[in-house]
Amino acid sequence: PRRDWVGPTDVELAGLDAAQRSTLARHFLAMAAGEHASVASFHRVALELLHLGAPPQLLLDTQQAAADEIRHAKVAFGLAQRFSGQDHGPGPLDVRGALDVDLSPRGIMRRLIDEACVGETISALWLREACQRTGDPVLSAVLCRIAQDEEAHAALGWRTLRWLLDAHPELRREARSRIEDAFAADWT
């Protein structure tokens, strides 16, 4: 339990029984953990882009995305706190070996497609649907704001991929195949 990662929220609890609040708390704790891990992921991407000699705007946008993920994690921890009545926050994140990965343009391209192009796009779609379906106006606004950020992160992933493939056109066929395979997967 920690309070420094709990963002403010005024989501309405009326009409929710204990089991529903518990389910929602678990859901938002899982979301918070994912958002917290995304902070590290975007920082790793920034280092990978530096390794490849990326232009400054991609680096600035990647750093902004990491800052967005901190805000998202705080919001999700705040929602978990609201539904559970208990403060929640992350523990230390083990980042040992975070750069013990394939740092070739091909290895970076694969992670970029999986995490940013596909992962952020799917996340944005899920959040956009959730914000439109929720009946609570505060929760809807929160989810729509996060969806908007995730859409921007997905767009950043696609812009970064375009830059990478312009610099390494020999990777285009593999990139296309990986994208097609990812979006052909069953996401239910």
Coordinates of N, CA, C and O in Angstrom, one line a residue:
P1 N 0.8 -1.2 0.0 CA 0.0 0.0 0.0 C 0.9 1.3 0.0 O 1.8 1.3 0.8
R2 N 0.6 2.2 -0.9 CA 1.2 3.5 -0.9 C 0.3 4.5 -1.5 O -0.5 4.2 -2.4
R3 N 0.4 5.7 -1.1 CA -0.5 6.8 -1.5 C 0.1 7.6 -2.7 O -0.7 8.2 -3.4
D4 N 1.4 7.6 -2.9 CA 2.0 8.5 -3.9 C 1.6 8.2 -5.3 O 1.7 9.0 -6.2
W5 N 1.1 6.9 -5.6 CA 0.7 6.5 -6.9 C -0.8 6.5 -7.1 O -1.3 6.1 -8.1
V6 N -1.5 7.0 -6.1 CA -3.0 7.1 -6.2 C -3.4 8.4 -6.7 O -3.3 9.4 -6.0
G7 N -4.0 8.4 -7.9 CA -4.5 9.6 -8.4 C -5.9 9.9 -8.0 O -6.6 8.9 -7.6
P8 N -6.4 11.1 -8.0 CA -7.7 11.4 -7.5 C -8.8 10.9 -8.5 O -8.6 10.9 -9.7
T9 N -9.9 10.5 -8.0 CA -11.0 10.1 -8.8 C -12.3 10.2 -8.0 O -12.3 10.0 -6.8
D10 N -13.4 10.6 -8.7 CA -14.7 10.8 -8.1 C -15.7 9.8 -8.7 O -16.9 10.2 -8.8
V11 N -15.3 8.7 -9.0 CA -16.2 7.7 -9.6 C -17.3 7.3 -8.6 O -17.0 7.1 -7.5
E12 N -18.5 7.3 -9.1 CA -19.7 7.0 -8.3 C -19.7 5.5 -7.9 O -19.5 4.6 -8.8
L13 N -19.9 5.2 -6.6 CA -20.0 3.9 -6.1 C -21.4 3.4 -5.9 O -21.6 2.2 -5.7
A14 N -22.4 4.3 -6.0 CA -23.8 3.9 -5.7 C -24.2 2.9 -6.8 O -23.9 2.9 -7.9
G15 N -24.9 1.8 -6.3 CA -25.4 0.8 -7.2 C -24.4 -0.3 -7.4 O -24.8 -1.3 -8.1
L16 N -23.2 -0.2 -6.8 CA -22.3 -1.3 -7.0 C -22.2 -2.1 -5.6 O -22.0 -1.5 -4.6
D17 N -22.3 -3.4 -5.7 CA -22.2 -4.2 -4.5 C -20.7 -4.5 -4.3 O -19.9 -4.2 -5.1
A18 N -20.5 -5.2 -3.2 CA -19.1 -5.5 -2.8 C -18.4 -6.3 -3.8 O -17.2 -6.1 -4.1
A19 N -19.0 -7.3 -4.4 CA -18.4 -8.2 -5.4 C -18.1 -7.4 -6.7 O -17.0 -7.6 -7.2
Q20 N -18.9 -6.5 -7.1 CA -18.7 -5.7 -8.3 C -17.5 -4.7 -8.0 O -16.6 -4.5 -8.9
R21 N -17.5 -4.1 -6.8 CA -16.4 -3.2 -6.5 C -15.1 -4.0 -6.4 O -14.0 -3.5 -6.9
S22 N -15.1 -5.2 -5.9 CA -13.9 -6.0 -5.8 C -13.4 -6.4 -7.2 O -12.2 -6.3 -7.5
T23 N -14.3 -6.7 -8.1 CA -13.9 -7.0 -9.5 C -13.3 -5.8 -10.2 O -12.3 -6.0 -10.9
L24 N -13.9 -4.7 -10.0 CA -13.4 -3.5 -10.6 C -12.0 -3.1 -10.0 O -11.1 -2.7 -10.8
A25 N -11.9 -3.3 -8.7 CA -10.6 -3.0 -8.1 C -9.5 -3.8 -8.7 O -8.4 -3.3 -9.0
R26 N -9.8 -5.1 -8.8 CA -8.8 -6.1 -9.4 C -8.5 -5.7 -10.9 O -7.3 -5.7 -11.3
H27 N -9.5 -5.3 -11.6 CA -9.3 -4.9 -13.0 C -8.4 -3.7 -13.1 O -7.4 -3.7 -13.9
F28 N -8.6 -2.7 -12.3 CA -7.8 -1.5 -12.4 C -6.5 -1.6 -11.7 O -5.5 -1.0 -12.2
L29 N -6.3 -2.6 -10.8 CA -5.0 -2.9 -10.3 C -4.1 -3.5 -11.4 O -3.0 -3.2 -11.6
A30 N -4.8 -4.4 -12.2 CA -4.0 -5.1 -13.3 C -3.7 -4.0 -14.4 O -2.6 -4.0 -14.9
M31 N -4.6 -3.1 -14.6 CA -4.4 -2.0 -15.6 C -3.2 -1.2 -15.1 O -2.3 -0.8 -15.9
A32 N -3.2 -0.8 -13.8 CA -2.2 0.0 -13.2 C -0.8 -0.6 -13.3 O 0.2 0.0 -13.7
A33 N -0.8 -1.9 -13.1 CA 0.5 -2.6 -13.2 C 1.0 -2.6 -14.6 O 2.2 -2.4 -14.9
G34 N 0.1 -2.8 -15.6 CA 0.5 -2.7 -17.0 C 1.0 -1.3 -17.4 O 2.0 -1.2 -18.1
E35 N 0.3 -0.3 -16.9 CA 0.7 1.1 -17.2 C 2.0 1.4 -16.6 O 2.9 2.1 -17.2
H36 N 2.3 0.9 -15.4 CA 3.5 1.1 -14.7 C 4.7 0.5 -15.5 O 5.7 1.1 -15.7
A37 N 4.4 -0.7 -16.0 CA 5.5 -1.4 -16.7 C 5.7 -0.7 -18.1 O 6.8 -0.7 -18.6
S38 N 4.7 -0.1 -18.6 CA 4.8 0.7 -19.9 C 5.8 1.8 -19.7 O 6.4 2.3 -20.7
V39 N 5.9 2.4 -18.5 CA 6.8 3.5 -18.3 C 8.2 3.0 -18.7 O 9.0 3.6 -19.4
A40 N 8.6 1.8 -18.1 CA 9.9 1.3 -18.4 C 10.1 0.9 -19.8 O 11.1 1.1 -20.4
S41 N 9.0 0.4 -20.4 CA 9.1 0.0 -21.8 C 9.4 1.2 -22.7 O 10.2 1.1 -23.6
F42 N 8.7 2.3 -22.5 CA 9.0 3.5 -23.3 C 10.4 4.1 -23.1 O 11.0 4.6 -24.0
H43 N 10.9 3.9 -21.8 CA 12.3 4.4 -21.6 C 13.3 3.4 -22.3 O 14.3 3.9 -22.8
R44 N 13.0 2.1 -22.3 CA 13.8 1.2 -23.1 C 13.8 1.6 -24.6 O 14.8 1.6 -25.3
V45 N 12.6 1.9 -25.1 CA 12.5 2.3 -26.5 C 13.3 3.5 -26.8 O 14.0 3.6 -27.8
A46 N 13.3 4.5 -25.9 CA 14.1 5.7 -26.1 C 15.6 5.3 -26.2 O 16.3 5.9 -27.1
L47 N 16.0 4.4 -25.4 CA 17.4 4.0 -25.5 C 17.7 3.3 -26.8 O 18.7 3.5 -27.4
E48 N 16.7 2.5 -27.2 CA 16.9 1.8 -28.5 C 16.9 2.8 -29.6 O 17.7 2.6 -30.6
L49 N 16.1 3.8 -29.6 CA 16.1 4.8 -30.6 C 17.4 5.6 -30.6 O 17.9 5.9 -31.7
L50 N 17.9 5.9 -29.5 CA 19.2 6.5 -29.4 C 20.3 5.6 -30.0 O 21.2 6.1 -30.8
H51 N 20.2 4.4 -29.8 CA 21.1 3.4 -30.3 C 21.1 3.4 -31.9 O 22.1 3.2 -32.5
L52 N 19.9 3.6 -32.4 CA 19.7 3.6 -33.9 C 20.0 5.0 -34.5 O 19.9 5.1 -35.7
G53 N 20.2 6.0 -33.7 CA 20.4 7.4 -34.2 C 19.1 8.1 -34.7 O 19.1 8.8 -35.7
A54 N 18.0 7.9 -33.9 CA 16.7 8.4 -34.3 C 16.7 9.9 -34.2 O 17.5 10.5 -33.5
P55 N 15.8 10.5 -35.0 CA 15.6 12.0 -34.9 C 15.1 12.4 -33.6 O 14.4 11.7 -32.9
P56 N 15.4 13.7 -33.2 CA 15.0 14.2 -31.9 C 13.5 14.2 -31.6 O 13.1 13.9 -30.5
Q57 N 12.6 14.4 -32.6 CA 11.2 14.4 -32.3 C 10.7 13.1 -31.9 O 9.8 13.0 -31.0
L58 N 11.2 12.0 -32.5 CA 10.8 10.7 -32.0 C 11.2 10.4 -30.6 O 10.4 9.9 -29.8
L59 N 12.4 10.9 -30.2 CA 12.8 10.8 -28.8 C 11.9 11.6 -27.9 O 11.5 11.1 -26.8
L60 N 11.6 12.9 -28.3 CA 10.8 13.7 -27.4 C 9.4 13.1 -27.3 O 8.8 13.0 -26.1
D61 N 8.8 12.6 -28.4 CA 7.5 12.0 -28.3 C 7.5 10.7 -27.4 O 6.5 10.4 -26.7
T62 N 8.6 9.9 -27.5 CA 8.7 8.7 -26.7 C 8.8 9.1 -25.2 O 8.2 8.4 -24.4
Q63 N 9.5 10.1 -24.9 CA 9.6 10.6 -23.5 C 8.2 11.1 -23.0 O 7.9 10.8 -21.9
Q64 N 7.5 11.8 -23.9 CA 6.2 12.2 -23.5 C 5.2 11.0 -23.2 O 4.4 11.0 -22.3
A65 N 5.4 10.0 -24.1 CA 4.6 8.8 -23.9 C 4.9 8.1 -22.5 O 4.0 7.7 -21.8
A66 N 6.1 8.1 -22.1 CA 6.5 7.6 -20.8 C 5.8 8.4 -19.7 O 5.3 7.8 -18.7
A67 N 5.8 9.7 -19.8 CA 5.2 10.5 -18.8 C 3.7 10.3 -18.8 O 3.0 10.2 -17.7
D68 N 3.1 10.1 -20.0 CA 1.6 9.7 -20.0 C 1.4 8.4 -19.3 O 0.4 8.3 -18.6
E69 N 2.2 7.5 -19.4 CA 2.0 6.2 -18.7 C 2.1 6.3 -17.2 O 1.4 5.6 -16.5
I70 N 2.9 7.2 -16.7 CA 3.0 7.5 -15.3 C 1.6 8.0 -14.8 O 1.0 7.5 -13.9
R71 N 1.0 9.0 -15.6 CA -0.3 9.5 -15.3 C -1.3 8.4 -15.4 O -2.2 8.3 -14.5
H72 N -1.3 7.6 -16.4 CA -2.3 6.5 -16.5 C -2.2 5.5 -15.3 O -3.2 5.1 -14.8
A73 N -1.0 5.2 -14.9 CA -0.8 4.3 -13.7 C -1.4 4.9 -12.5 O -2.1 4.3 -11.7
K74 N -1.2 6.2 -12.3 CA -1.7 6.9 -11.1 C -3.3 6.9 -11.2 O -3.9 6.7 -10.2
V75 N -3.8 7.1 -12.4 CA -5.3 7.1 -12.5 C -5.8 5.7 -12.2 O -6.8 5.5 -11.4
A76 N -5.2 4.7 -12.7 CA -5.6 3.3 -12.5 C -5.5 2.9 -11.0 O -6.4 2.3 -10.5
F77 N -4.4 3.3 -10.4 CA -4.3 3.0 -9.0 C -5.3 3.8 -8.2 O -5.8 3.3 -7.2
G78 N -5.6 5.0 -8.6 CA -6.7 5.8 -8.0 C -8.1 5.1 -8.1 O -8.8 5.1 -7.2
L79 N -8.3 4.5 -9.3 CA -9.6 3.8 -9.5 C -9.6 2.6 -8.6 O -10.7 2.2 -8.0
A80 N -8.5 1.9 -8.6 CA -8.5 0.7 -7.7 C -8.7 1.0 -6.3 O -9.4 0.3 -5.5
Q81 N -8.1 2.1 -5.8 CA -8.3 2.6 -4.5 C -9.8 3.0 -4.2 O -10.4 2.6 -3.2
R82 N -10.4 3.6 -5.2 CA -11.8 4.0 -5.0 C -12.7 2.8 -4.9 O -13.6 2.8 -4.1
F83 N -12.5 1.8 -5.7 CA -13.3 0.6 -5.7 C -13.0 -0.3 -4.5 O -13.9 -1.0 -4.0
S84 N -11.8 -0.3 -4.0 CA -11.4 -1.3 -2.9 C -11.4 -0.6 -1.6 O -11.5 -1.3 -0.5
G85 N -11.2 0.7 -1.5 CA -11.1 1.4 -0.3 C -9.7 1.4 0.3 O -9.5 1.8 1.5
Q86 N -8.8 0.8 -0.4 CA -7.4 0.7 0.1 C -6.4 1.3 -0.9 O -6.6 1.3 -2.1
D87 N -5.4 1.9 -0.3 CA -4.3 2.5 -1.2 C -3.5 1.4 -1.8 O -3.2 0.4 -1.2
H88 N -3.1 1.6 -3.1 CA -2.3 0.7 -3.9 C -1.2 1.4 -4.6 O -1.4 2.6 -5.0
G89 N -0.2 0.8 -4.9 CA 0.9 1.3 -5.7 C 1.9 0.2 -6.0 O 1.8 -0.9 -5.5
P90 N 2.8 0.5 -7.0 CA 3.7 -0.5 -7.4 C 4.9 -0.7 -6.4 O 5.2 0.2 -5.7
G91 N 5.4 -1.8 -6.5 CA 6.7 -2.1 -5.8 C 7.8 -1.8 -6.8 O 7.6 -1.3 -7.9
P92 N 9.0 -2.1 -6.4 CA 10.1 -1.9 -7.3 C 9.9 -2.8 -8.6 O 9.4 -3.9 -8.5
L93 N 10.3 -2.2 -9.7 CA 10.2 -2.9 -11.0 C 11.6 -3.4 -11.3 O 12.6 -2.6 -11.5
D94 N 11.8 -4.7 -11.4 CA 13.1 -5.3 -11.7 C 13.4 -5.0 -13.2 O 12.8 -5.6 -14.1
V95 N 14.4 -4.2 -13.5 CA 14.7 -3.8 -14.9 C 16.0 -4.4 -15.3 O 16.5 -4.1 -16.4
R96 N 16.6 -5.3 -14.4 CA 17.8 -5.9 -14.8 C 17.6 -6.7 -16.1 O 16.6 -7.4 -16.3
G97 N 18.5 -6.5 -17.0 CA 18.4 -7.2 -18.3 C 17.5 -6.6 -19.3 O 17.2 -7.1 -20.4
A98 N 17.0 -5.4 -19.0 CA 16.0 -4.7 -19.9 C 16.7 -4.4 -21.2 O 15.9 -4.4 -22.2
L99 N 17.9 -4.2 -21.3 CA 18.6 -4.0 -22.6 C 19.4 -5.2 -23.0 O 20.2 -5.1 -24.0
D100 N 19.2 -6.3 -22.4 CA 19.8 -7.6 -22.8 C 18.9 -8.2 -23.9 O 18.4 -9.3 -23.7
V101 N 18.7 -7.5 -24.9 CA 17.8 -7.9 -26.0 C 18.5 -7.7 -27.3 O 19.6 -7.1 -27.4
D102 N 17.9 -8.2 -28.4 CA 18.5 -8.0 -29.7 C 18.4 -6.5 -30.1 O 17.3 -6.0 -30.3
L103 N 19.5 -5.8 -30.1 CA 19.5 -4.4 -30.4 C 19.8 -4.1 -31.9 O 20.1 -2.9 -32.3
S104 N 19.7 -5.1 -32.7 CA 19.8 -4.9 -34.2 C 18.5 -4.2 -34.6 O 17.5 -4.2 -34.0
P105 N 18.6 -3.5 -35.8 CA 17.4 -2.9 -36.3 C 16.2 -3.9 -36.4 O 15.1 -3.6 -36.1
R106 N 16.5 -5.2 -36.8 CA 15.4 -6.2 -36.9 C 14.8 -6.5 -35.5 O 13.6 -6.5 -35.3
G107 N 15.7 -6.6 -34.5 CA 15.1 -6.9 -33.1 C 14.3 -5.8 -32.6 O 13.2 -5.9 -32.0
I108 N 14.8 -4.5 -32.8 CA 14.0 -3.4 -32.4 C 12.7 -3.3 -33.2 O 11.7 -2.9 -32.6
M109 N 12.8 -3.5 -34.5 CA 11.6 -3.5 -35.3 C 10.5 -4.5 -34.7 O 9.3 -4.1 -34.6
R110 N 10.9 -5.7 -34.4 CA 10.0 -6.7 -33.9 C 9.3 -6.2 -32.6 O 8.1 -6.3 -32.5
R111 N 10.1 -5.7 -31.7 CA 9.5 -5.2 -30.4 C 8.6 -4.0 -30.7 O 7.5 -3.9 -30.1
L112 N 9.0 -3.1 -31.6 CA 8.2 -1.9 -31.9 C 6.9 -2.3 -32.5 O 5.8 -1.8 -32.1
I113 N 6.9 -3.3 -33.4 CA 5.6 -3.8 -33.9 C 4.7 -4.4 -32.8 O 3.5 -4.0 -32.7
D114 N 5.3 -5.3 -32.1 CA 4.5 -6.0 -31.0 C 4.0 -5.1 -30.0 O 2.8 -5.1 -29.6
E115 N 4.8 -4.2 -29.4 CA 4.5 -3.4 -28.3 C 3.8 -2.1 -28.6 O 2.8 -1.8 -28.0
A116 N 4.3 -1.4 -29.6 CA 3.7 -0.1 -30.0 C 2.6 -0.2 -31.0 O 1.5 0.2 -30.8
C117 N 3.0 -0.7 -32.2 CA 2.1 -0.7 -33.3 C 0.8 -1.5 -33.0 O -0.3 -1.1 -33.2
V118 N 1.1 -2.7 -32.5 CA -0.1 -3.6 -32.3 C -0.6 -3.4 -30.8 O -1.8 -3.2 -30.6
G119 N 0.3 -3.5 -29.8 CA -0.2 -3.4 -28.4 C -0.9 -2.1 -28.1 O -2.0 -2.1 -27.5
E120 N -0.3 -1.0 -28.5 CA -0.9 0.3 -28.2 C -2.2 0.5 -29.0 O -3.2 1.1 -28.5
T121 N -2.2 0.0 -30.3 CA -3.5 0.1 -31.1 C -4.6 -0.7 -30.4 O -5.7 -0.2 -30.3
I122 N -4.3 -1.9 -30.0 CA -5.3 -2.8 -29.4 C -5.8 -2.1 -28.1 O -7.0 -2.1 -27.8
S123 N -4.9 -1.6 -27.3 CA -5.2 -1.0 -26.0 C -6.1 0.3 -26.3 O -7.1 0.5 -25.6
A124 N -5.7 1.1 -27.3 CA -6.5 2.2 -27.6 C -7.9 1.9 -28.0 O -8.9 2.5 -27.6
L125 N -8.1 0.8 -28.8 CA -9.4 0.4 -29.3 C -10.2 -0.1 -28.1 O -11.4 0.2 -27.9
W126 N -9.6 -0.9 -27.2 CA -10.3 -1.4 -26.0 C -10.8 -0.3 -25.1 O -11.9 -0.3 -24.7
L127 N -9.9 0.7 -24.9 CA -10.2 1.8 -24.0 C -11.3 2.7 -24.6 O -12.2 3.2 -23.9
R128 N -11.2 2.9 -25.9 CA -12.2 3.7 -26.6 C -13.6 3.1 -26.4 O -14.6 3.7 -26.1
E129 N -13.7 1.7 -26.6 CA -14.9 1.0 -26.4 C -15.4 1.1 -25.0 O -16.6 1.3 -24.7
A130 N -14.5 0.9 -24.0 CA -14.8 1.0 -22.6 C -15.4 2.4 -22.2 O -16.3 2.5 -21.5
C131 N -14.7 3.4 -22.7 CA -15.2 4.8 -22.3 C -16.5 5.1 -22.9 O -17.3 5.8 -22.3
Q132 N -16.9 4.5 -24.0 CA -18.2 4.7 -24.6 C -19.3 3.9 -24.0 O -20.5 4.2 -24.0
R133 N -18.9 2.8 -23.3 CA -19.9 1.9 -22.7 C -20.2 2.1 -21.3 O -21.2 1.7 -20.8
T134 N -19.3 2.8 -20.6 CA -19.5 3.0 -19.1 C -20.6 4.0 -18.9 O -20.7 4.9 -19.6
G135 N -21.3 3.7 -17.9 CA -22.4 4.6 -17.5 C -22.0 5.8 -16.6 O -22.8 6.7 -16.5
D136 N -20.9 5.7 -16.0 CA -20.4 6.7 -15.1 C -19.7 7.8 -15.9 O -18.7 7.5 -16.5
P137 N -20.2 9.1 -15.8 CA -19.6 10.1 -16.7 C -18.1 10.4 -16.3 O -17.3 10.7 -17.1
V138 N -17.8 10.3 -15.0 CA -16.4 10.5 -14.6 C -15.5 9.4 -15.1 O -14.4 9.7 -15.7
L139 N -15.9 8.2 -14.9 CA -15.1 7.1 -15.4 C -15.0 7.1 -16.9 O -13.9 6.9 -17.5
S140 N -16.1 7.5 -17.6 CA -16.1 7.6 -19.1 C -15.0 8.6 -19.5 O -14.2 8.4 -20.4
A141 N -15.0 9.8 -18.9 CA -14.1 10.8 -19.2 C -12.6 10.4 -19.0 O -11.7 10.7 -19.8
V142 N -12.4 9.7 -17.9 CA -11.0 9.2 -17.6 C -10.6 8.2 -18.6 O -9.5 8.3 -19.2
L143 N -11.5 7.3 -18.9 CA -11.1 6.2 -19.9 C -10.9 6.8 -21.3 O -10.0 6.4 -22.1
C144 N -11.8 7.8 -21.7 CA -11.6 8.5 -23.0 C -10.3 9.2 -23.1 O -9.6 9.2 -24.1
R145 N -9.9 9.9 -22.0 CA -8.6 10.6 -22.0 C -7.4 9.6 -22.2 O -6.5 9.8 -22.9
I146 N -7.5 8.5 -21.5 CA -6.4 7.5 -21.6 C -6.5 6.9 -23.0 O -5.4 6.7 -23.6
A147 N -7.6 6.6 -23.5 CA -7.8 6.1 -24.9 C -7.1 7.1 -25.9 O -6.4 6.7 -26.8
Q148 N -7.3 8.4 -25.7 CA -6.7 9.4 -26.6 C -5.2 9.3 -26.5 O -4.5 9.4 -27.6
D149 N -4.7 9.2 -25.3 CA -3.2 9.0 -25.2 C -2.7 7.8 -25.8 O -1.7 7.8 -26.5
E150 N -3.4 6.7 -25.6 CA -3.0 5.4 -26.2 C -3.1 5.5 -27.8 O -2.2 4.9 -28.5
E151 N -4.0 6.2 -28.3 CA -4.1 6.4 -29.8 C -2.9 7.2 -30.2 O -2.3 6.8 -31.3
A152 N -2.5 8.2 -29.4 CA -1.3 8.9 -29.8 C 0.0 8.0 -29.7 O 0.9 8.1 -30.5
H153 N 0.0 7.1 -28.7 CA 1.2 6.2 -28.6 C 1.2 5.3 -29.7 O 2.3 4.9 -30.3
A154 N 0.0 4.8 -30.2 CA 0.0 3.9 -31.3 C 0.5 4.6 -32.6 O 1.3 4.1 -33.3
A155 N 0.0 5.9 -32.7 CA 0.5 6.7 -33.9 C 2.0 6.9 -33.8 O 2.7 6.8 -34.9
L156 N 2.5 7.1 -32.6 CA 4.0 7.2 -32.5 C 4.7 5.9 -32.9 O 5.7 6.0 -33.6
G157 N 4.1 4.8 -32.5 CA 4.7 3.5 -32.9 C 4.8 3.4 -34.4 O 5.8 3.0 -35.0
W158 N 3.7 3.7 -35.1 CA 3.6 3.6 -36.5 C 4.6 4.6 -37.2 O 5.3 4.3 -38.2
R159 N 4.7 5.9 -36.6 CA 5.7 6.8 -37.2 C 7.1 6.3 -37.0 O 7.9 6.5 -37.9
T160 N 7.3 5.8 -35.9 CA 8.7 5.2 -35.6 C 9.0 4.1 -36.5 O 10.1 4.0 -37.1
L161 N 8.0 3.2 -36.7 CA 8.2 2.1 -37.7 C 8.5 2.6 -39.1 O 9.4 2.1 -39.8
R162 N 7.8 3.6 -39.5 CA 8.0 4.2 -40.8 C 9.4 4.7 -40.9 O 10.1 4.5 -41.9
W163 N 9.9 5.5 -39.9 CA 11.3 5.9 -39.9 C 12.3 4.8 -40.0 O 13.2 4.8 -40.7
L164 N 12.0 3.8 -39.2 CA 12.9 2.6 -39.1 C 13.0 1.9 -40.5 O 14.1 1.5 -40.9
L165 N 11.8 1.7 -41.1 CA 11.8 1.0 -42.4 C 12.4 1.9 -43.5 O 12.9 1.3 -44.5
D166 N 12.3 3.2 -43.4 CA 12.9 4.0 -44.4 C 14.4 3.9 -44.3 O 15.1 3.9 -45.3
A167 N 14.9 3.8 -43.0 CA 16.3 3.6 -42.8 C 16.8 2.2 -43.1 O 18.0 2.0 -43.5
H168 N 15.9 1.2 -43.0 CA 16.3 -0.2 -43.2 C 15.2 -0.9 -44.1 O 14.4 -1.7 -43.6
P169 N 15.2 -0.5 -45.4 CA 14.1 -1.1 -46.3 C 14.2 -2.6 -46.4 O 13.1 -3.2 -46.7
E170 N 15.3 -3.2 -46.1 CA 15.4 -4.6 -46.2 C 14.5 -5.3 -45.2 O 14.2 -6.5 -45.3
L171 N 13.9 -4.6 -44.2 CA 13.1 -5.2 -43.2 C 11.6 -5.0 -43.5 O 10.7 -5.5 -42.8
R172 N 11.3 -4.4 -44.6 CA 9.8 -4.1 -44.9 C 9.0 -5.4 -45.1 O 7.9 -5.5 -44.5
R173 N 9.5 -6.4 -45.8 CA 8.7 -7.6 -46.0 C 8.4 -8.3 -44.6 O 7.3 -8.7 -44.4
E174 N 9.4 -8.4 -43.8 CA 9.2 -9.0 -42.5 C 8.3 -8.2 -41.6 O 7.4 -8.8 -40.9
A175 N 8.4 -6.9 -41.7 CA 7.5 -6.0 -40.9 C 6.0 -6.3 -41.3 O 5.2 -6.4 -40.5
R176 N 5.8 -6.3 -42.6 CA 4.4 -6.5 -43.1 C 3.9 -7.8 -42.7 O 2.7 -7.9 -42.2
S177 N 4.7 -8.8 -42.8 CA 4.2 -10.2 -42.4 C 3.9 -10.2 -40.9 O 2.9 -10.8 -40.4
R178 N 4.8 -9.6 -40.1 CA 4.6 -9.6 -38.6 C 3.3 -8.8 -38.2 O 2.5 -9.2 -37.4
I179 N 3.1 -7.7 -38.9 CA 1.9 -6.9 -38.6 C 0.6 -7.7 -39.1 O -0.4 -7.8 -38.3
E180 N 0.6 -8.3 -40.2 CA -0.5 -9.1 -40.7 C -0.8 -10.2 -39.8 O -2.0 -10.5 -39.4
D181 N 0.2 -10.9 -39.3 CA 0.0 -12.0 -38.4 C -0.6 -11.6 -37.1 O -1.4 -12.2 -36.5
A182 N -0.1 -10.4 -36.6 CA -0.6 -9.9 -35.3 C -2.0 -9.5 -35.4 O -2.8 -9.9 -34.5
F183 N -2.4 -8.9 -36.4 CA -3.8 -8.4 -36.5 C -4.7 -9.5 -37.0 O -6.0 -9.4 -36.8
A184 N -4.2 -10.6 -37.5 CA -5.0 -11.8 -37.8 C -5.3 -12.7 -36.6 O -6.2 -13.5 -36.6
A185 N -4.5 -12.4 -35.5 CA -4.7 -13.2 -34.3 C -6.1 -13.0 -33.7 O -6.7 -12.0 -33.9
D186 N -6.6 -14.0 -32.9 CA -7.9 -13.9 -32.3 C -7.7 -13.1 -31.0 O -7.1 -13.5 -30.1
W187 N -8.3 -11.9 -31.0 CA -8.1 -11.0 -29.8 C -9.3 -11.0 -28.9 O -9.5 -10.2 -28.0
T188 N -10.1 -12.1 -29.0 CA -11.3 -12.2 -28.1 C -10.9 -12.7 -26.7 O -9.9 -13.3 -26.5

